[in-house]
mmCIF file of C-alpha atoms in Angstrom:
data_model
loop_
_atom_site.group_PDB
_atom_site.id
_atom_site.type_symbol
_atom_site.label_atom_id
_atom_site.label_comp_id
_atom_site.label_asym_id
_atom_site.label_seq_id
_atom_site.Cartn_x
_atom_site.Cartn_y
_atom_site.Cartn_z
ATOM 1 C CA MET P 295 -49.706 58.519 -30.600
ATOM 2 C CA SER P 296 -45.586 58.511 -29.670
ATOM 3 C CA GLU P 297 -43.683 57.875 -32.409
ATOM 4 C CA TYR P 298 -43.694 53.920 -31.714
ATOM 5 C CA VAL P 299 -47.531 53.331 -31.781
ATOM 6 C CA HIS P 300 -49.528 54.242 -34.946
ATOM 7 C CA THR P 301 -53.121 54.591 -35.344
ATOM 8 C CA SER P 302 -55.389 54.681 -38.542
ATOM 9 C CA VAL P 303 -59.086 54.179 -39.378
ATOM 10 C CA GLY P 304 -60.796 52.815 -42.376
ATOM 11 C CA ASN P 305 -63.000 51.218 -43.842
ATOM 12 C CA GLY P 306 -64.651 50.213 -40.248
ATOM 13 C CA THR P 307 -61.237 48.914 -39.042
ATOM 14 C CA GLY P 308 -59.152 50.546 -36.523
ATOM 15 C CA THR P 309 -55.563 49.667 -37.104
ATOM 16 C CA ILE P 310 -52.640 49.785 -34.419
ATOM 17 C CA THR P 311 -49.408 49.452 -35.867
ATOM 18 C CA LEU P 312 -46.262 48.710 -33.598
ATOM 19 C CA ASP P 313 -43.120 50.443 -35.038
ATOM 20 C CA ARG P 314 -39.936 50.211 -32.980
ATOM 21 C CA PRO P 315 -38.526 48.015 -35.007
ATOM 22 C CA LYS P 316 -34.973 48.623 -33.320
ATOM 23 C CA ALA P 317 -36.179 47.118 -30.276
ATOM 24 C CA LEU P 318 -38.125 44.401 -31.597
ATOM 25 C CA ASN P 319 -41.451 46.234 -30.922
ATOM 26 C CA SER P 320 -40.727 46.018 -26.665
ATOM 27 C CA LEU P 321 -44.058 47.763 -25.015
ATOM 28 C CA SER P 322 -42.916 50.863 -23.096
ATOM 29 C CA LEU P 323 -45.127 52.625 -20.994
ATOM 30 C CA ALA P 324 -45.764 54.910 -23.432
ATOM 31 C CA MET P 325 -46.825 52.504 -25.891
ATOM 32 C CA VAL P 326 -48.953 50.563 -22.936
ATOM 33 C CA ARG P 327 -50.537 54.004 -22.809
ATOM 34 C CA ASP P 328 -51.291 54.702 -26.456
ATOM 35 C CA ILE P 329 -52.389 51.198 -26.933
ATOM 36 C CA THR P 330 -54.759 51.638 -24.889
ATOM 37 C CA GLN P 331 -55.720 54.978 -25.498
ATOM 38 C CA ALA P 332 -57.037 53.855 -29.063
ATOM 39 C CA LEU P 333 -58.668 50.773 -27.790
ATOM 40 C CA LEU P 334 -60.880 52.770 -25.442
ATOM 41 C CA ALA P 335 -61.562 55.412 -28.179
ATOM 42 C CA TRP P 336 -62.734 53.064 -30.308
ATOM 43 C CA ARG P 337 -64.513 50.785 -28.059
ATOM 44 C CA ASP P 338 -67.802 52.804 -28.236
ATOM 45 C CA ASP P 339 -67.713 54.564 -31.409
ATOM 46 C CA SER P 340 -70.114 53.319 -33.828
ATOM 47 C CA SER P 341 -68.008 53.735 -36.937
ATOM 48 C CA VAL P 342 -65.052 51.060 -35.853
ATOM 49 C CA ALA P 343 -66.125 47.762 -36.409
ATOM 50 C CA ALA P 344 -62.761 46.012 -35.746
ATOM 51 C CA VAL P 345 -59.673 46.735 -34.436
ATOM 52 C CA VAL P 346 -56.138 45.074 -36.165
ATOM 53 C CA ILE P 347 -52.909 44.960 -34.168
ATOM 54 C CA ARG P 348 -50.024 44.559 -36.651
ATOM 55 C CA SER P 349 -46.406 45.448 -36.836
ATOM 56 C CA SER P 350 -44.039 47.880 -38.905
ATOM 57 C CA SER P 351 -41.551 44.828 -39.093
ATOM 58 C CA GLU P 352 -41.176 41.289 -40.458
ATOM 59 C CA LYS P 353 -39.099 40.257 -37.413
ATOM 60 C CA ALA P 354 -41.391 40.604 -34.693
ATOM 61 C CA PHE P 355 -44.882 41.741 -34.166
ATOM 62 C CA CYS P 356 -43.842 42.584 -30.094
ATOM 63 C CA ALA P 357 -41.267 40.531 -28.564
ATOM 64 C CA GLY P 358 -41.892 41.609 -24.666
ATOM 65 C CA GLY P 359 -41.707 44.596 -21.802
ATOM 66 C CA ASP P 360 -39.110 46.101 -22.311
ATOM 67 C CA ILE P 361 -36.528 45.000 -19.820
ATOM 68 C CA ARG P 362 -34.053 47.052 -20.022
ATOM 69 C CA PHE P 363 -36.138 49.660 -18.542
ATOM 70 C CA PHE P 364 -37.182 47.217 -16.017
ATOM 71 C CA TYR P 365 -33.781 46.741 -15.200
ATOM 72 C CA ASP P 366 -33.353 50.559 -14.615
ATOM 73 C CA VAL P 367 -35.847 51.738 -12.933
ATOM 74 C CA GLY P 368 -36.321 48.324 -10.931
ATOM 75 C CA ARG P 369 -33.145 49.162 -8.979
ATOM 76 C CA GLY P 370 -34.314 53.087 -8.399
ATOM 77 C CA SER P 371 -36.109 54.715 -5.728
ATOM 78 C CA PRO P 372 -39.067 56.610 -6.516
ATOM 79 C CA GLN P 373 -37.241 59.470 -7.575
ATOM 80 C CA GLY P 374 -34.933 57.717 -10.074
ATOM 81 C CA GLY P 375 -38.029 56.335 -11.882
ATOM 82 C CA SER P 376 -39.281 53.032 -9.683
ATOM 83 C CA ALA P 377 -42.931 54.923 -9.559
ATOM 84 C CA LEU P 378 -43.161 54.527 -13.448
ATOM 85 C CA LEU P 379 -42.398 50.437 -12.945
ATOM 86 C CA GLU P 380 -45.539 50.206 -10.577
ATOM 87 C CA ASP P 381 -47.538 52.127 -13.441
ATOM 88 C CA PHE P 382 -45.954 50.097 -16.424
ATOM 89 C CA PHE P 383 -47.175 46.543 -15.133
ATOM 90 C CA SER P 384 -50.698 47.667 -13.802
ATOM 91 C CA GLU P 385 -51.201 49.867 -16.750
ATOM 92 C CA GLU P 386 -50.161 46.729 -18.979
ATOM 93 C CA TYR P 387 -52.054 44.249 -17.666
ATOM 94 C CA ALA P 388 -55.364 46.712 -17.287
ATOM 95 C CA LEU P 389 -54.953 46.542 -21.316
ATOM 96 C CA ASN P 390 -54.257 43.024 -21.302
ATOM 97 C CA HIS P 391 -57.732 43.031 -19.274
ATOM 98 C CA LEU P 392 -59.249 45.894 -21.887
ATOM 99 C CA ILE P 393 -58.273 43.458 -25.087
ATOM 100 C CA HIS P 394 -59.682 40.127 -23.694
ATOM 101 C CA PHE P 395 -62.857 41.645 -22.961
ATOM 102 C CA TYR P 396 -62.946 43.861 -26.321
ATOM 103 C CA PRO P 397 -66.378 44.215 -27.708
ATOM 104 C CA LYS P 398 -65.158 43.972 -31.493
ATOM 105 C CA PRO P 399 -63.238 41.435 -33.632
ATOM 106 C CA TYR P 400 -59.575 41.855 -32.621
ATOM 107 C CA ILE P 401 -57.227 40.652 -35.255
ATOM 108 C CA ALA P 402 -54.261 40.144 -34.386
ATOM 109 C CA LEU P 403 -51.100 39.468 -36.932
ATOM 110 C CA MET P 404 -48.521 37.331 -35.181
ATOM 111 C CA ASP P 405 -45.800 37.602 -37.546
ATOM 112 C CA GLY P 406 -42.200 37.275 -36.074
ATOM 113 C CA VAL P 407 -41.383 37.431 -32.883
ATOM 114 C CA VAL P 408 -44.464 36.819 -29.707
ATOM 115 C CA MET P 409 -43.253 36.653 -26.404
ATOM 116 C CA GLY P 410 -44.180 38.003 -23.498
ATOM 117 C CA GLY P 411 -45.555 41.703 -23.814
ATOM 118 C CA GLY P 412 -46.615 40.824 -27.198
ATOM 119 C CA MET P 413 -48.534 37.666 -25.902
ATOM 120 C CA GLY P 414 -50.268 39.891 -24.026
ATOM 121 C CA VAL P 415 -51.563 42.494 -26.901
ATOM 122 C CA SER P 416 -52.549 39.926 -29.047
ATOM 123 C CA GLN P 417 -54.196 37.122 -26.524
ATOM 124 C CA GLY P 418 -57.946 37.983 -26.631
ATOM 125 C CA GLY P 419 -60.835 36.867 -25.277
ATOM 126 C CA PRO P 420 -62.953 34.210 -27.331
ATOM 127 C CA ASP P 421 -65.338 36.138 -28.299
ATOM 128 C CA CYS P 422 -63.332 38.304 -30.028
ATOM 129 C CA ARG P 423 -59.770 37.252 -30.704
ATOM 130 C CA VAL P 424 -58.127 36.466 -34.067
ATOM 131 C CA ARG P 425 -55.219 35.531 -33.838
ATOM 132 C CA ILE P 426 -53.257 35.103 -37.117
ATOM 133 C CA VAL P 427 -49.555 33.100 -36.966
ATOM 134 C CA THR P 428 -46.841 33.049 -40.725
ATOM 135 C CA GLU P 429 -44.132 30.615 -40.486
ATOM 136 C CA ARG P 430 -42.300 33.160 -39.280
ATOM 137 C CA THR P 431 -43.782 33.088 -35.851
ATOM 138 C CA ARG P 432 -41.606 32.394 -32.988
ATOM 139 C CA MET P 433 -44.033 32.636 -30.057
ATOM 140 C CA ALA P 434 -42.630 31.932 -26.440
ATOM 141 C CA MET P 435 -44.186 32.830 -22.572
ATOM 142 C CA PRO P 436 -40.128 33.120 -22.079
ATOM 143 C CA GLU P 437 -40.073 34.660 -18.724
ATOM 144 C CA VAL P 438 -38.413 32.683 -16.119
ATOM 145 C CA ASN P 439 -35.240 33.255 -18.359
ATOM 146 C CA ILE P 440 -34.886 36.560 -17.158
ATOM 147 C CA GLY P 441 -36.352 35.397 -13.217
ATOM 148 C CA LEU P 442 -39.826 36.645 -13.692
ATOM 149 C CA PHE P 443 -43.144 34.276 -14.331
ATOM 150 C CA PRO P 444 -45.588 34.056 -17.173
ATOM 151 C CA ASP P 445 -47.696 37.582 -16.879
ATOM 152 C CA VAL P 446 -49.917 39.527 -19.047
ATOM 153 C CA GLY P 447 -52.501 36.686 -18.612
ATOM 154 C CA GLY P 448 -50.179 34.077 -18.741
ATOM 155 C CA SER P 449 -52.050 32.623 -15.797
ATOM 156 C CA TYR P 450 -55.037 32.515 -17.348
ATOM 157 C CA PHE P 451 -54.442 31.181 -20.467
ATOM 158 C CA LEU P 452 -51.376 28.954 -20.114
ATOM 159 C CA PRO P 453 -53.015 26.903 -17.613
ATOM 160 C CA ARG P 454 -56.157 26.638 -20.408
ATOM 161 C CA ALA P 455 -54.058 24.620 -22.706
ATOM 162 C CA PRO P 456 -54.436 21.381 -23.914
ATOM 163 C CA GLY P 457 -53.577 19.273 -21.096
ATOM 164 C CA LYS P 458 -50.249 20.148 -20.099
ATOM 165 C CA LEU P 459 -49.198 22.331 -22.567
ATOM 166 C CA GLY P 460 -49.223 25.465 -20.869
ATOM 167 C CA TYR P 461 -47.302 24.293 -17.988
ATOM 168 C CA TYR P 462 -44.602 23.073 -20.553
ATOM 169 C CA LEU P 463 -44.663 26.135 -21.887
ATOM 170 C CA GLY P 464 -44.621 28.703 -18.717
ATOM 171 C CA LEU P 465 -42.069 26.602 -17.038
ATOM 172 C CA THR P 466 -39.545 25.956 -19.743
ATOM 173 C CA GLY P 467 -39.821 29.005 -21.827
ATOM 174 C CA ALA P 468 -39.645 27.252 -24.543
ATOM 175 C CA THR P 469 -40.030 28.579 -27.918
ATOM 176 C CA ILE P 470 -42.730 27.562 -30.800
ATOM 177 C CA GLY P 471 -43.829 28.568 -34.194
ATOM 178 C CA ALA P 472 -47.001 28.503 -35.857
ATOM 179 C CA ALA P 473 -48.344 25.074 -35.485
ATOM 180 C CA ASP P 474 -47.501 24.762 -32.080
ATOM 181 C CA ALA P 475 -49.395 27.444 -31.675
ATOM 182 C CA LEU P 476 -52.803 26.277 -33.332
ATOM 183 C CA TYR P 477 -52.014 23.123 -31.112
ATOM 184 C CA ALA P 478 -51.765 25.069 -27.797
ATOM 185 C CA GLY P 479 -54.989 27.115 -28.397
ATOM 186 C CA LEU P 480 -52.413 30.309 -28.713
ATOM 187 C CA ALA P 481 -53.056 31.166 -32.170
ATOM 188 C CA ASP P 482 -56.530 30.907 -34.735
ATOM 189 C CA HIS P 483 -55.049 30.886 -38.259
ATOM 190 C CA TYR P 484 -51.997 30.230 -40.060
ATOM 191 C CA ALA P 485 -51.339 32.372 -43.665
ATOM 192 C CA ALA P 486 -47.982 31.746 -45.522
ATOM 193 C CA VAL P 487 -45.951 34.621 -45.658
ATOM 194 C CA ALA P 488 -45.852 34.325 -49.210
ATOM 195 C CA ASP P 489 -49.455 35.394 -49.782
ATOM 196 C CA MET P 490 -49.044 38.180 -47.505
ATOM 197 C CA GLU P 491 -49.563 40.222 -49.983
ATOM 198 C CA VAL P 492 -53.346 38.570 -50.634
ATOM 199 C CA LEU P 493 -53.771 38.906 -46.628
ATOM 200 C CA GLU P 494 -53.123 42.965 -46.614
ATOM 201 C CA ALA P 495 -55.092 43.498 -49.177
ATOM 202 C CA ILE P 496 -57.861 41.635 -47.329
ATOM 203 C CA LEU P 497 -57.577 43.687 -44.204
ATOM 204 C CA GLU P 498 -57.452 46.511 -46.423
ATOM 205 C CA SER P 499 -60.547 46.214 -48.465
ATOM 206 C CA THR P 500 -63.201 44.243 -46.735
ATOM 207 C CA ALA P 501 -65.605 46.010 -44.389
ATOM 208 C CA GLY P 502 -64.070 45.513 -41.032
ATOM 209 C CA ALA P 503 -67.386 43.823 -39.754
ATOM 210 C CA GLU P 504 -66.252 41.357 -42.378
ATOM 211 C CA LEU P 505 -63.033 40.681 -41.650
ATOM 212 C CA PRO P 506 -62.988 37.870 -39.049
ATOM 213 C CA GLU P 507 -64.938 35.377 -41.821
ATOM 214 C CA ALA P 508 -63.039 36.989 -45.110
ATOM 215 C CA ILE P 509 -59.347 35.856 -43.130
ATOM 216 C CA ALA P 510 -60.972 32.415 -41.994
ATOM 217 C CA ALA P 511 -61.446 31.666 -45.558
ATOM 218 C CA PHE P 512 -58.604 32.877 -46.759
ATOM 219 C CA ALA P 513 -56.316 30.851 -44.109
ATOM 220 C CA ALA P 514 -58.820 27.906 -44.636
ATOM 221 C CA PRO P 515 -56.890 25.964 -47.432
ATOM 222 C CA TYR P 516 -53.580 26.769 -45.757
ATOM 223 C CA ARG P 517 -51.074 24.395 -43.519
ATOM 224 C CA PRO P 518 -47.974 24.761 -41.443
ATOM 225 C CA ALA P 519 -45.234 22.763 -41.189
ATOM 226 C CA ALA P 520 -45.421 20.200 -38.422
ATOM 227 C CA GLY P 521 -44.717 21.140 -34.873
ATOM 228 C CA LYS P 522 -43.339 19.031 -31.781
ATOM 229 C CA LEU P 523 -46.377 19.623 -29.474
ATOM 230 C CA GLU P 524 -48.900 17.303 -30.977
ATOM 231 C CA ALA P 525 -45.862 14.517 -31.128
ATOM 232 C CA GLU P 526 -44.347 15.019 -27.940
ATOM 233 C CA ARG P 527 -47.688 15.445 -26.367
ATOM 234 C CA ALA P 528 -47.958 12.296 -24.257
ATOM 235 C CA ALA P 529 -44.563 12.706 -22.869
ATOM 236 C CA ILE P 530 -45.626 16.397 -22.245
ATOM 237 C CA ASP P 531 -48.795 15.647 -20.142
ATOM 238 C CA ARG P 532 -46.969 12.571 -18.072
ATOM 239 C CA HIS P 533 -43.864 14.975 -17.222
ATOM 240 C CA PHE P 534 -45.599 17.829 -16.538
ATOM 241 C CA GLY P 535 -48.525 16.608 -14.577
ATOM 242 C CA ALA P 536 -46.189 15.233 -11.450
ATOM 243 C CA GLY P 537 -47.589 17.586 -9.484
ATOM 244 C CA SER P 538 -44.306 19.767 -8.721
ATOM 245 C CA VAL P 539 -41.058 21.458 -10.134
ATOM 246 C CA PRO P 540 -39.175 18.877 -8.292
ATOM 247 C CA ALA P 541 -41.385 15.716 -9.961
ATOM 248 C CA ILE P 542 -41.727 17.190 -12.947
ATOM 249 C CA VAL P 543 -37.562 16.811 -13.144
ATOM 250 C CA ALA P 544 -37.555 13.845 -11.209
ATOM 251 C CA SER P 545 -40.163 12.421 -14.244
ATOM 252 C CA LEU P 546 -38.037 13.654 -16.737
ATOM 253 C CA LYS P 547 -35.002 12.115 -15.342
ATOM 254 C CA THR P 548 -36.339 8.785 -16.040
ATOM 255 C CA ASP P 549 -36.796 9.485 -19.590
ATOM 256 C CA ASP P 550 -34.136 8.788 -21.767
ATOM 257 C CA SER P 551 -35.626 10.437 -24.743
ATOM 258 C CA ALA P 552 -33.986 13.548 -27.158
ATOM 259 C CA PHE P 553 -36.528 15.854 -26.149
ATOM 260 C CA ALA P 554 -37.209 15.218 -22.609
ATOM 261 C CA GLN P 555 -33.200 15.403 -22.114
ATOM 262 C CA LYS P 556 -33.403 18.760 -23.873
ATOM 263 C CA THR P 557 -36.391 19.575 -21.532
ATOM 264 C CA LEU P 558 -34.065 18.944 -18.404
ATOM 265 C CA GLU P 559 -31.115 20.564 -19.961
ATOM 266 C CA ILE P 560 -33.224 24.094 -20.701
ATOM 267 C CA MET P 561 -34.880 23.776 -16.968
ATOM 268 C CA ALA P 562 -31.466 23.409 -15.709
ATOM 269 C CA THR P 563 -30.824 27.112 -16.907
ATOM 270 C CA ARG P 564 -33.954 28.767 -16.202
ATOM 271 C CA SER P 565 -35.077 30.438 -12.031
ATOM 272 C CA PRO P 566 -35.559 27.420 -9.658
ATOM 273 C CA LEU P 567 -37.386 29.652 -7.636
ATOM 274 C CA MET P 568 -39.364 31.428 -10.947
ATOM 275 C CA MET P 569 -39.922 28.168 -12.265
ATOM 276 C CA CYS P 570 -41.700 26.942 -8.308
ATOM 277 C CA VAL P 571 -43.899 29.978 -8.689
ATOM 278 C CA THR P 572 -44.646 29.331 -12.003
ATOM 279 C CA HIS P 573 -45.930 25.958 -11.304
ATOM 280 C CA GLU P 574 -48.374 27.766 -7.979
ATOM 281 C CA LEU P 575 -49.302 30.601 -10.425
ATOM 282 C CA LEU P 576 -50.747 28.191 -12.842
ATOM 283 C CA LYS P 577 -52.710 26.124 -10.629
ATOM 284 C CA ARG P 578 -54.365 28.933 -9.182
ATOM 285 C CA GLY P 579 -54.494 30.525 -12.353
ATOM 286 C CA ALA P 580 -56.433 27.150 -13.537
ATOM 287 C CA ALA P 581 -59.362 28.082 -11.189
ATOM 288 C CA SER P 582 -59.420 32.182 -11.551
ATOM 289 C CA SER P 583 -61.171 34.537 -13.601
ATOM 290 C CA VAL P 584 -59.480 36.492 -15.747
ATOM 291 C CA ALA P 585 -59.894 39.611 -13.682
ATOM 292 C CA ASP P 586 -58.413 37.826 -10.575
ATOM 293 C CA CYS P 587 -55.507 36.428 -12.556
ATOM 294 C CA LEU P 588 -53.981 39.689 -13.252
ATOM 295 C CA ARG P 589 -54.535 40.913 -9.888
ATOM 296 C CA MET P 590 -52.504 37.915 -8.518
ATOM 297 C CA GLU P 591 -49.757 38.709 -11.597
ATOM 298 C CA ARG P 592 -49.385 42.117 -10.638
ATOM 299 C CA THR P 593 -48.804 41.211 -6.985
ATOM 300 C CA LEU P 594 -46.234 38.880 -7.940
ATOM 301 C CA VAL P 595 -44.315 41.840 -9.677
ATOM 302 C CA ARG P 596 -44.269 43.485 -6.893
ATOM 303 C CA HIS P 597 -42.808 40.255 -5.228
ATOM 304 C CA ASN P 598 -40.552 39.793 -7.769
ATOM 305 C CA PHE P 599 -38.856 42.993 -8.108
ATOM 306 C CA GLU P 600 -38.734 43.252 -4.254
ATOM 307 C CA ASP P 601 -36.703 39.881 -4.295
ATOM 308 C CA GLY P 602 -34.666 40.600 -7.204
ATOM 309 C CA GLU P 603 -34.524 37.601 -8.904
ATOM 310 C CA VAL P 604 -35.860 39.409 -12.245
ATOM 311 C CA ILE P 605 -32.803 42.363 -11.712
ATOM 312 C CA GLU P 606 -30.380 39.301 -11.523
ATOM 313 C CA GLY P 607 -31.947 37.397 -14.822
ATOM 314 C CA VAL P 608 -31.793 41.317 -16.842
ATOM 315 C CA ARG P 609 -28.050 41.857 -15.578
ATOM 316 C CA ALA P 610 -27.042 38.302 -17.045
ATOM 317 C CA LEU P 611 -29.302 38.114 -20.321
ATOM 318 C CA VAL P 612 -29.413 41.935 -21.829
ATOM 319 C CA ILE P 613 -26.874 43.863 -18.973
ATOM 320 C CA ASP P 614 -24.001 42.322 -19.016
ATOM 321 C CA LYS P 615 -24.756 38.910 -21.524
ATOM 322 C CA ASP P 616 -22.660 37.135 -20.010
ATOM 323 C CA ASN P 617 -25.651 34.412 -19.391
ATOM 324 C CA ALA P 618 -24.438 32.945 -16.141
ATOM 325 C CA PRO P 619 -27.455 34.177 -13.383
ATOM 326 C CA GLN P 620 -26.823 33.656 -10.396
ATOM 327 C CA TRP P 621 -29.916 32.465 -8.838
ATOM 328 C CA LYS P 622 -31.269 32.795 -5.398
ATOM 329 C CA PRO P 623 -31.549 30.095 -4.675
ATOM 330 C CA SER P 624 -29.401 28.293 -6.796
ATOM 331 C CA SER P 625 -31.191 25.020 -7.197
ATOM 332 C CA LEU P 626 -34.466 23.023 -6.856
ATOM 333 C CA GLU P 627 -33.730 20.956 -3.424
ATOM 334 C CA GLU P 628 -33.166 24.828 -1.930
ATOM 335 C CA VAL P 629 -36.474 26.044 -2.994
ATOM 336 C CA THR P 630 -38.809 25.741 0.370
ATOM 337 C CA GLU P 631 -42.919 26.060 0.132
ATOM 338 C CA GLU P 632 -42.483 29.183 2.489
ATOM 339 C CA MET P 633 -40.300 31.153 -0.323
ATOM 340 C CA VAL P 634 -42.844 29.817 -3.022
ATOM 341 C CA GLN P 635 -45.910 31.315 -1.049
ATOM 342 C CA ARG P 636 -44.220 34.568 -0.251
ATOM 343 C CA PHE P 637 -44.974 35.780 -3.675
ATOM 344 C CA PHE P 638 -48.140 35.089 -3.320
ATOM 345 C CA GLN P 639 -49.037 37.347 0.148
ATOM 346 C CA PRO P 640 -51.335 39.939 -0.255
ATOM 347 C CA VAL P 641 -49.045 43.754 -0.957
ATOM 348 C CA TRP P 642 -52.380 46.210 -1.022
ATOM 349 C CA PRO P 643 -55.709 45.672 1.210
ATOM 350 C CA ASP P 644 -58.384 44.369 -2.183
ATOM 351 C CA TYR P 645 -60.020 48.676 -1.595
ATOM 352 C CA ALA P 646 -56.499 49.190 -2.578
ATOM 353 C CA HIS P 647 -55.419 47.077 -5.094
ATOM 354 C CA PRO P 648 -54.157 48.980 -8.410
ATOM 355 C CA LEU P 649 -56.272 46.610 -10.686
ATOM 356 C CA ARG P 650 -59.512 46.197 -8.086
ATOM 357 C CA HIS P 651 -61.980 48.029 -10.626
ATOM 358 C CA LEU P 652 -61.147 45.143 -12.738
ATOM 359 C CA ASP P 653 -64.158 42.500 -13.265
#
């Protein structure tokens, strides 16, 4: 294991602890490999009946991929490290697939910041997932903010959220709390921070095979503070069901509510091109399998870095911190259908796709 991922096995439970607190557990390639290695080892190990993934820090479960790394190697040649970028996304998406179909309970303690790649390592499939949020949870798929798109399986799980919630979350990159995560189907249980020691004791003392039932019983009495998605659900479904990003913006402009105006304000700062690409991605993902979604995202990543929108987004947000990205094109009106569809053009023949073995 690397210095940032610690693993242990006890009482039938394999535990993965992310321990890169200064970077809010942002995932490096080494971390992706460590998590994958542990899950593969435990998958067929009869002494491990369940897996828990958690953070050593109260601030963040995982804030996503290491975007500074994306910037540094995304501008380089293979000699300068760009080949590692290819490896990162291929291996991260393969890990997301492994987690979705994991044959044992996969328990994610989503305390603190859970964004982007952090969602990818916590969103198990319906047969294995046990996703716990707290009042500290700050969840988002904020990729459009840096000129990227909701990846790590976002093209699969976002359009499967109720109504048009997934489109709202993917196109705005909005941050939500525990109640909204539960309402959107992106979490299963709520635990109060004040009683985290009780949960810790359950995780430690309960046999792995019995953990899902024990966690459900522990969490049953808890209710998070009210969120905003349920209250704004009708407006979200109406506006974000408009059929295209320009149509969504036009619909929002007819609504003088505080929610609609705030949403317009947020979308005005996002990459126009990548919002349109994201809309198409979610539309396609709604009718695709997990494997096909991840293969599609892998194709988009290659096009995205070749296009350079993500490089500019990371520059503005993380490198220069001027928060003034020069998006190309700079307005929705300039985004053409051809620009959007170019991102979905095959990069590899099917037999050579780096995720061709996923099923």
